[in-house]
CSV table of C-alpha atoms and ligand atoms in Angstrom, one decimal:
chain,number,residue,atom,x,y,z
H,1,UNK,CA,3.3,22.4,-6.9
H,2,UNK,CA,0.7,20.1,-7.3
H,3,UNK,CA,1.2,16.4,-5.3
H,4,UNK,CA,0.0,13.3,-6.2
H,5,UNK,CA,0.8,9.7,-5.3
H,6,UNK,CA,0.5,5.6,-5.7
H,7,UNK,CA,-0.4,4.2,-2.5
H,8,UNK,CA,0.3,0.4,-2.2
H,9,UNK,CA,2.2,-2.2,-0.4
H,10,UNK,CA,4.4,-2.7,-2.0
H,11,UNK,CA,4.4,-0.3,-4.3
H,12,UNK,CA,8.1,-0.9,-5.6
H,13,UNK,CA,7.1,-2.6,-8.8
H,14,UNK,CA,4.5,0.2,-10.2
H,15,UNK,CA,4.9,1.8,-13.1
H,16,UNK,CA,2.7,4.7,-12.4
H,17,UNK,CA,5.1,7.0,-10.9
H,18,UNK,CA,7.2,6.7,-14.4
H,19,UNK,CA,4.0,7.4,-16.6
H,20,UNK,CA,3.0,10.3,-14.5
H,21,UNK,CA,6.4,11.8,-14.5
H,22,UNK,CA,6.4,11.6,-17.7
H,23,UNK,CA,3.2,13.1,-18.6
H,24,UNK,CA,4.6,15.8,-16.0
H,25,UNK,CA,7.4,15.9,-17.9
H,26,UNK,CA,5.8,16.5,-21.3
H,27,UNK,CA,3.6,19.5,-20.0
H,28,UNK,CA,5.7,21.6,-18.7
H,29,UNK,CA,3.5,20.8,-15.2
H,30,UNK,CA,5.1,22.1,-11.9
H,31,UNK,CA,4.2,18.9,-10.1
H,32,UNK,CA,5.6,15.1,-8.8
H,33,UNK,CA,3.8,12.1,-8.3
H,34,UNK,CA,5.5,9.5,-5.5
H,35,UNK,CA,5.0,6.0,-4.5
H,36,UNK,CA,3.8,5.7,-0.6
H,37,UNK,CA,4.2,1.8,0.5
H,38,UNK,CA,1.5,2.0,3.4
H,39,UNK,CA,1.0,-1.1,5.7
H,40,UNK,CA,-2.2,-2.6,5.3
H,41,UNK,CA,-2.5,-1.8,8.7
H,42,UNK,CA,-2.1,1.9,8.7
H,43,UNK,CA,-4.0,2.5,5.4
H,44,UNK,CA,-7.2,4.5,6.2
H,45,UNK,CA,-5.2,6.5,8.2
H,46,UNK,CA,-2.8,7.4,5.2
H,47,UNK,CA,-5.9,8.1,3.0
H,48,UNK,CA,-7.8,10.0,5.6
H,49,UNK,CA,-4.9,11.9,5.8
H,50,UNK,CA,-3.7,13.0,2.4
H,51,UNK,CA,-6.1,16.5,2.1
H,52,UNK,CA,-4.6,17.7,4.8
H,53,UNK,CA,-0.7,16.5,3.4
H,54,UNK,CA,-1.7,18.9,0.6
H,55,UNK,CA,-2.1,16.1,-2.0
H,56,UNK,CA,-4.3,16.4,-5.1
H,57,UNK,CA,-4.9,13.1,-4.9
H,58,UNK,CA,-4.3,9.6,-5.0
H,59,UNK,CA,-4.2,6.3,-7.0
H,60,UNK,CA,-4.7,3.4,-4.7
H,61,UNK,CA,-3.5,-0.3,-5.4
H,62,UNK,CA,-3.2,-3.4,-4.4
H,63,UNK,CA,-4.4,-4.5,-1.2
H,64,UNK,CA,-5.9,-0.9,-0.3
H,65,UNK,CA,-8.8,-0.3,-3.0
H,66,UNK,CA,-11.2,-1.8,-0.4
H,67,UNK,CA,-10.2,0.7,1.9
H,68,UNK,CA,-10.2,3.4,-0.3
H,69,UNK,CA,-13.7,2.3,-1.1
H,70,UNK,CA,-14.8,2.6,2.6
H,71,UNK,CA,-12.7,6.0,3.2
H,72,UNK,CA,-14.0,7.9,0.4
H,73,UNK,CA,-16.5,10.7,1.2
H,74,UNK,CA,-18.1,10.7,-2.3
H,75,UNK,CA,-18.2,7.9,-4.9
H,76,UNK,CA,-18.6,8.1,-7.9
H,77,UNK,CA,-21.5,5.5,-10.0
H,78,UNK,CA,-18.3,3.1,-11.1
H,79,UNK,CA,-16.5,2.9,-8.1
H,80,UNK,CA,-20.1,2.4,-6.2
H,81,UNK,CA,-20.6,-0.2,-9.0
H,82,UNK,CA,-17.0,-1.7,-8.0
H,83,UNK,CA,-16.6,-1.6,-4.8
H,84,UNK,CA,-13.5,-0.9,-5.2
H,85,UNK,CA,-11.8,2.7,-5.6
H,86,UNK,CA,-8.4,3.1,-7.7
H,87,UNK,CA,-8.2,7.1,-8.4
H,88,UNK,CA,-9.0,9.8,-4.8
H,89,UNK,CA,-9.4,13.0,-6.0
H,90,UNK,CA,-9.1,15.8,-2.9
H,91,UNK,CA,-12.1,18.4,-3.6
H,92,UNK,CA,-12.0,21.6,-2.7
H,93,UNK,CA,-13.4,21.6,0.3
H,94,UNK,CA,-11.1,18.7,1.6
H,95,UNK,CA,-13.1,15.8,1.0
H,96,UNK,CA,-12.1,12.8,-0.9
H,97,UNK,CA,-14.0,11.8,-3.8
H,98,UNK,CA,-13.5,8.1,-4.6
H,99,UNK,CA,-13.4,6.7,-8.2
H,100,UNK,CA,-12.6,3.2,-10.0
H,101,UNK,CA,-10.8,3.8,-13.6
H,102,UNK,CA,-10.0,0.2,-14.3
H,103,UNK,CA,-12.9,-0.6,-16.6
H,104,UNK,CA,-12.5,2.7,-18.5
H,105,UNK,CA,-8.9,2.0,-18.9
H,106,UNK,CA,-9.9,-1.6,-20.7
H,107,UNK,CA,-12.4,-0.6,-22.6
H,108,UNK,CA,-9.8,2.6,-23.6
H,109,UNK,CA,-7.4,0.6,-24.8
H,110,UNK,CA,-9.2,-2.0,-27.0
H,111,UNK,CA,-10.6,1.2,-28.9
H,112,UNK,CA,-7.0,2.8,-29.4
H,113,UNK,CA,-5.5,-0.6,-30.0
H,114,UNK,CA,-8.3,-2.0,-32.5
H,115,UNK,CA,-10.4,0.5,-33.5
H,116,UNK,CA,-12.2,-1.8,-36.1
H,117,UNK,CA,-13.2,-3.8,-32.8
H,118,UNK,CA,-17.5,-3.9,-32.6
H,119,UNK,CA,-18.0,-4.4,-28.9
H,120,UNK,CA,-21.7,-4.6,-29.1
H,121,UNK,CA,-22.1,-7.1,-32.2
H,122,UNK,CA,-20.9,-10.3,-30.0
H,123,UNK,CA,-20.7,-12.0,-26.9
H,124,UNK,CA,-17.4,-11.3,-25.2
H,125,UNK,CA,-15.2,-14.3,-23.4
H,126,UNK,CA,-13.6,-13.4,-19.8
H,127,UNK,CA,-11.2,-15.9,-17.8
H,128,UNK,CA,-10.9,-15.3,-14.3
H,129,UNK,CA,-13.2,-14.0,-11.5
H,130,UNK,CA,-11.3,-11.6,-9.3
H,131,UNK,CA,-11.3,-8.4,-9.2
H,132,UNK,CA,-9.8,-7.4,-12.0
H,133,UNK,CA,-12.1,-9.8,-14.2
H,134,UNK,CA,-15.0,-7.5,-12.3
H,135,UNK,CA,-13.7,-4.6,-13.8
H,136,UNK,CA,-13.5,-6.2,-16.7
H,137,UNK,CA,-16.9,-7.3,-17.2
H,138,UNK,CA,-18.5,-5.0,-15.4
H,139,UNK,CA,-17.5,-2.1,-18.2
H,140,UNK,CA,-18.2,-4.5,-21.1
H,141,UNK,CA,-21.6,-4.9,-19.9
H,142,UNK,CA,-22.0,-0.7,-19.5
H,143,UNK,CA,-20.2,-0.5,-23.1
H,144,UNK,CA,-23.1,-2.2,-24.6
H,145,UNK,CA,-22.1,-6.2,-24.7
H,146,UNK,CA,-24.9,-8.3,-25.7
H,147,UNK,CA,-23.3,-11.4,-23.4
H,148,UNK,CA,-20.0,-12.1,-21.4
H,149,UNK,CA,-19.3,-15.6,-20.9
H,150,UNK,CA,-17.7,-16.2,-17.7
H,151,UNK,CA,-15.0,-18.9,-17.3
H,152,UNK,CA,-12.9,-19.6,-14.4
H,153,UNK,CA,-11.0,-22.4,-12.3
H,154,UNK,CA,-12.9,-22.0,-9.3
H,155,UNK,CA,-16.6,-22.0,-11.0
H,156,UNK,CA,-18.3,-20.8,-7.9
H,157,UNK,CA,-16.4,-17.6,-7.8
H,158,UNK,CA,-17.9,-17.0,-11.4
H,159,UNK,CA,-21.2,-17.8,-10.1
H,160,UNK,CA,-21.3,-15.1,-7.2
H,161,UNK,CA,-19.9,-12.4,-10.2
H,162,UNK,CA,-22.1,-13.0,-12.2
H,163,UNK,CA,-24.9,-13.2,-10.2
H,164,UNK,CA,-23.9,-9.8,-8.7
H,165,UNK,CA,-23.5,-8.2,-12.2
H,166,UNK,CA,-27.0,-9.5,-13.4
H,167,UNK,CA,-28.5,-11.7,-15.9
H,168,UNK,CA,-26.2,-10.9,-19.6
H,169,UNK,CA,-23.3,-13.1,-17.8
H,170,UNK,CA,-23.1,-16.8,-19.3
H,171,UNK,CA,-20.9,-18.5,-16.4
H,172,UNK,CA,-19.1,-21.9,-18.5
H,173,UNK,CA,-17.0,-24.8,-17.2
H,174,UNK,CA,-13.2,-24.0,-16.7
H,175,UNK,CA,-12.6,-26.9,-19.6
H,176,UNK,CA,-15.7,-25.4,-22.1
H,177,UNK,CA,-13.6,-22.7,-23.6
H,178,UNK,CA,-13.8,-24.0,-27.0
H,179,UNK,CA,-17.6,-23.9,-26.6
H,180,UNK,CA,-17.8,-20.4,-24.9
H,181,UNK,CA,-15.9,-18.8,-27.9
H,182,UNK,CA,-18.6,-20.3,-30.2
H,183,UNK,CA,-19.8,-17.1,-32.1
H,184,UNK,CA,-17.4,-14.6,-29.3
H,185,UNK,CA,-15.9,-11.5,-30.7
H,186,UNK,CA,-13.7,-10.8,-27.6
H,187,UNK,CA,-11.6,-13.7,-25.3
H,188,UNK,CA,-9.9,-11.3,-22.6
H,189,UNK,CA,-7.6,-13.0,-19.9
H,190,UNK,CA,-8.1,-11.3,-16.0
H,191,UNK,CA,-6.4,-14.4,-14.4
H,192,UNK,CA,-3.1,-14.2,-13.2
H,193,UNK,CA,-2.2,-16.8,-15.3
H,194,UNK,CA,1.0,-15.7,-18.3
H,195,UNK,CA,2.6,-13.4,-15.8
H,196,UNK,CA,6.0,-13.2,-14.9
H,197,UNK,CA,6.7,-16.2,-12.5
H,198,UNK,CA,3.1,-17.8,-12.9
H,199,UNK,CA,2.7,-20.7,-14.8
H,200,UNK,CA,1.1,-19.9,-18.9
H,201,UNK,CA,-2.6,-19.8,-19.7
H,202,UNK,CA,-2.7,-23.1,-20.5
H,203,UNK,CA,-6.1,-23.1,-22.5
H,204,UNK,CA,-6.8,-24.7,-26.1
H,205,UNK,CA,-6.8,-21.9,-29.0
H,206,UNK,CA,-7.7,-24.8,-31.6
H,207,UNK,CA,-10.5,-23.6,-33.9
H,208,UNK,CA,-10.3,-20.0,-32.6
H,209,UNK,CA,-12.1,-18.0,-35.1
H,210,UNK,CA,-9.7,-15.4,-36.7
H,211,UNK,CA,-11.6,-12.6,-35.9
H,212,UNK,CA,-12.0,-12.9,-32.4
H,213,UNK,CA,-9.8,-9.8,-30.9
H,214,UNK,CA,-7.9,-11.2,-28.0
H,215,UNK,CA,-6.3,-9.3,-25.0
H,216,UNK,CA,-4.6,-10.0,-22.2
H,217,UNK,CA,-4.3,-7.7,-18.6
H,218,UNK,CA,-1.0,-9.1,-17.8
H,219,UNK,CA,1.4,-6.8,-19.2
H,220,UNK,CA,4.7,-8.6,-17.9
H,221,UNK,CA,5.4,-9.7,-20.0
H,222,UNK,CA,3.9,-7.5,-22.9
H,223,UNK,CA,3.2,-10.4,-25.1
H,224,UNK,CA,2.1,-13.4,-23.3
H,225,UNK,CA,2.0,-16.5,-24.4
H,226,UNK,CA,-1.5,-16.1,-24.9
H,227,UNK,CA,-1.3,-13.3,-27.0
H,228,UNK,CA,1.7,-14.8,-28.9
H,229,UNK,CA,-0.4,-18.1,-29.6
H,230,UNK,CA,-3.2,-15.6,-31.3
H,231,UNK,CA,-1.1,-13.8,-32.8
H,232,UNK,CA,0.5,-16.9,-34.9
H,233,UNK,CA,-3.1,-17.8,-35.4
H,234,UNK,CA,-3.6,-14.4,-37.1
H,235,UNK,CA,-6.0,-13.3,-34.6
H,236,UNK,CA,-5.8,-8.9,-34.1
H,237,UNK,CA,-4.0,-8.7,-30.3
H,238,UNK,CA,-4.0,-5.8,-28.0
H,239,UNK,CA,-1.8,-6.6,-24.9
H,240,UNK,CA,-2.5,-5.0,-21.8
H,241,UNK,CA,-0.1,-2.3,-20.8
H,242,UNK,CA,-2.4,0.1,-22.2
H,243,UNK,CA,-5.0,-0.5,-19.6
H,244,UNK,CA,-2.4,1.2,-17.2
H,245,UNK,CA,-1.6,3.8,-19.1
H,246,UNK,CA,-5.3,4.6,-20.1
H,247,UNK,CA,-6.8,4.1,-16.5
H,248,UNK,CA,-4.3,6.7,-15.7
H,249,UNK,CA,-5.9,9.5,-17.4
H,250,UNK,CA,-8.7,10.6,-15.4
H,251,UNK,CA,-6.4,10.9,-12.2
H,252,UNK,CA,-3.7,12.7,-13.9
H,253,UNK,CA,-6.2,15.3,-15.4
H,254,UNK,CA,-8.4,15.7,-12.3
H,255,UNK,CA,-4.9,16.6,-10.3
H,256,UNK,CA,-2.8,18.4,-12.7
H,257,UNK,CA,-5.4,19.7,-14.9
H,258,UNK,CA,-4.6,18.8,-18.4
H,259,UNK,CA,-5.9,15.4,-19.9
H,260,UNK,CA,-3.4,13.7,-21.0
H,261,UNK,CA,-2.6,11.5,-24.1
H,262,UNK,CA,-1.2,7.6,-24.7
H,263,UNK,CA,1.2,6.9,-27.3
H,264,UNK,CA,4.0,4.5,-28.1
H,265,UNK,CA,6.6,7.4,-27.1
H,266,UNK,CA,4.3,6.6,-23.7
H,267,UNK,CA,5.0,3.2,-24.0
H,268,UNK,CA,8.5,3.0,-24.5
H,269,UNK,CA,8.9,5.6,-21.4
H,270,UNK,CA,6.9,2.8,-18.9
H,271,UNK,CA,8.4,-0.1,-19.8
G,301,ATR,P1,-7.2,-10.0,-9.2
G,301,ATR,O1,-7.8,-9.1,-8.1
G,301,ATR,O2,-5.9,-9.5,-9.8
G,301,ATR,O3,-8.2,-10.5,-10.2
G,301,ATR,P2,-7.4,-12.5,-7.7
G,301,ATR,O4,-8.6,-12.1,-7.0
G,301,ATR,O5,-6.3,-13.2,-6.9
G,301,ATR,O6,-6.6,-11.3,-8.3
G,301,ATR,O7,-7.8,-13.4,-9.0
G,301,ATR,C1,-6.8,-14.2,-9.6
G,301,ATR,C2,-7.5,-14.9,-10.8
G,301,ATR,O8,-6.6,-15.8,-11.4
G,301,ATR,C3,-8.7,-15.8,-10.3
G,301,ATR,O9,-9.6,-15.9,-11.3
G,301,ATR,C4,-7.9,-17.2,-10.2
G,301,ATR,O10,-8.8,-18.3,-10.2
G,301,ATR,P3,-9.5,-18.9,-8.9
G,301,ATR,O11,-10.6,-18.0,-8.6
G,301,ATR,O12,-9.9,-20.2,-9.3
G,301,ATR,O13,-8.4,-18.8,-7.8
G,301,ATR,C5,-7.0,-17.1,-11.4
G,301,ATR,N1,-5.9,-18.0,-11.2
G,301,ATR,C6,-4.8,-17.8,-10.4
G,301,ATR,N2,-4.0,-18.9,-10.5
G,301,ATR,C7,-4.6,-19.8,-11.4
G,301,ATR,C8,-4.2,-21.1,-11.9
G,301,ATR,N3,-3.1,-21.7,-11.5
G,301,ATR,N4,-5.1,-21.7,-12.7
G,301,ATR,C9,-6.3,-21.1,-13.1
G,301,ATR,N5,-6.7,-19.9,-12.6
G,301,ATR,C10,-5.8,-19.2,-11.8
């Protein structure tokens, strides 16, 4: 049997072992996927050590995609583009290959979720500056966006992305989202704000052009209060479990083999 697993600490609260089980599930694949909780401490030792466990491969999570970066052998152009390494894939010859998944998996799942959606025909709005807002706006800039305005409480930390990801990134005020939306086709939330236990996304929707397709990458809960507030405004939403679900696919088909699909039957299994 094949072995893969989710590497974090913690790593109680992933859903990934659930949508690879189930996508084990549905092929008929002799194979498991676990969750390993690894100290931060003891992480490049776990990684190192996974060819020689027998593992397939890995996902990595948070705080170990740093480390994963470092321990990989081979990288490929998105993860070297990251720095940051989500899915380790044990070649055949025992070495690690090192890849980052999270800006395929948005980009994924605004083309399932709004296929009418024209990436390239407007500037795109991102809040937040960590690393998932990197992902983000790193794959809309490969995907063809002509502009990604950057706003985020901390300006500064916009400044350094967006002076690392080159010149089509517009960083505005915290306060100038009305401004920054001015002609947008996308807003996208990557704060951490509108999760479970964090206070809302507090930001002023008034005047927000109906066609701008807004998404959020907090996916507990599934509709946000973000999303709920476009929604009533009549604005298309695509929330932002399928950027797990879709980020997942390259891992589970590099492991196991088949490429796997996502679905609301997918859905329904995860949450
Ligand atoms: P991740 O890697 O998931 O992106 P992170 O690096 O901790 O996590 O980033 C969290 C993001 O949410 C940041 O953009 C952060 O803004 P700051 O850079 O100013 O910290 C944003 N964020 C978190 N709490 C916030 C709050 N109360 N108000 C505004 N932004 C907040």
């Amino acid at each position: 049997a094949r072995v893969a697993a989710v590497i974090g600490w913690p790593v109680s609260h992933s859903r990934s072992p659930r949508l690879h089980g189930t996508w084990l599930e549905r092929h008929g694949i002799d194979g498991a996927y676990v969750p390993l909780a690894v100290r931060p401490e003891d992480a490049e030792a776990a990684l190192r050590a996974l060819p020689r466990l027998g593992f397939a491969g890995a996902n990595v999570t948070v705080p170990h995609k740093e480390t994963a970066f470092a321990v990989a052998d081979i990288l490929t152009e998105r993860a070297r583009r990251m720095g940051a390494v989500n899915t380790l894939v044990v070649q055949p010859d025992g070495r690690l290959l090192g890849d980052n998944t999270d800006g395929f998996g948005f980009l994924e799942n605004l083309r399932q979720g709004c296929p009418a959606f024209d990436l390239p025909a407007r500037p795109a709005v991102v809040l937040g500056a960590g690393g998932a807002a990197r992902g983000v706006v790193a794959a809309l800039l490969e995907a063809g966006c002509p502009e990604v305005r950057l706003l985020n409480r901390t300006e500064a930390r916009a400044q350094a992305l967006a002076q690392d990801l080159g010149g089509l990134v517009r960083v505005f005020p915290w306060t100038a989202l009305p401004q920054a939306l001015e002609g947008a086709g996308l807003l996208a939330n990557a704060t951490s704000l509108g999760m479970q236990g964090q206070p809302p996304l507090a930001v002023d929707l008034a005047g927000l052009d109906r066609s701008v397709l807004v998404t959020d990458l907090v996916y507990v809960p599934l509709e946000t209060d973000l999303l709920a507030r476009a929604r009533a405004n009549g604005n298309p939403v695509v929330d932002g479990l399928g950027m797990l679900l879709h980020q997942a696919r390259p891992g589970f088909e590099a492991w196991f083999g088949v490429a796997p699909t996502v679905d609301e039957a997918l859905r329904r299994a995860v949450l």
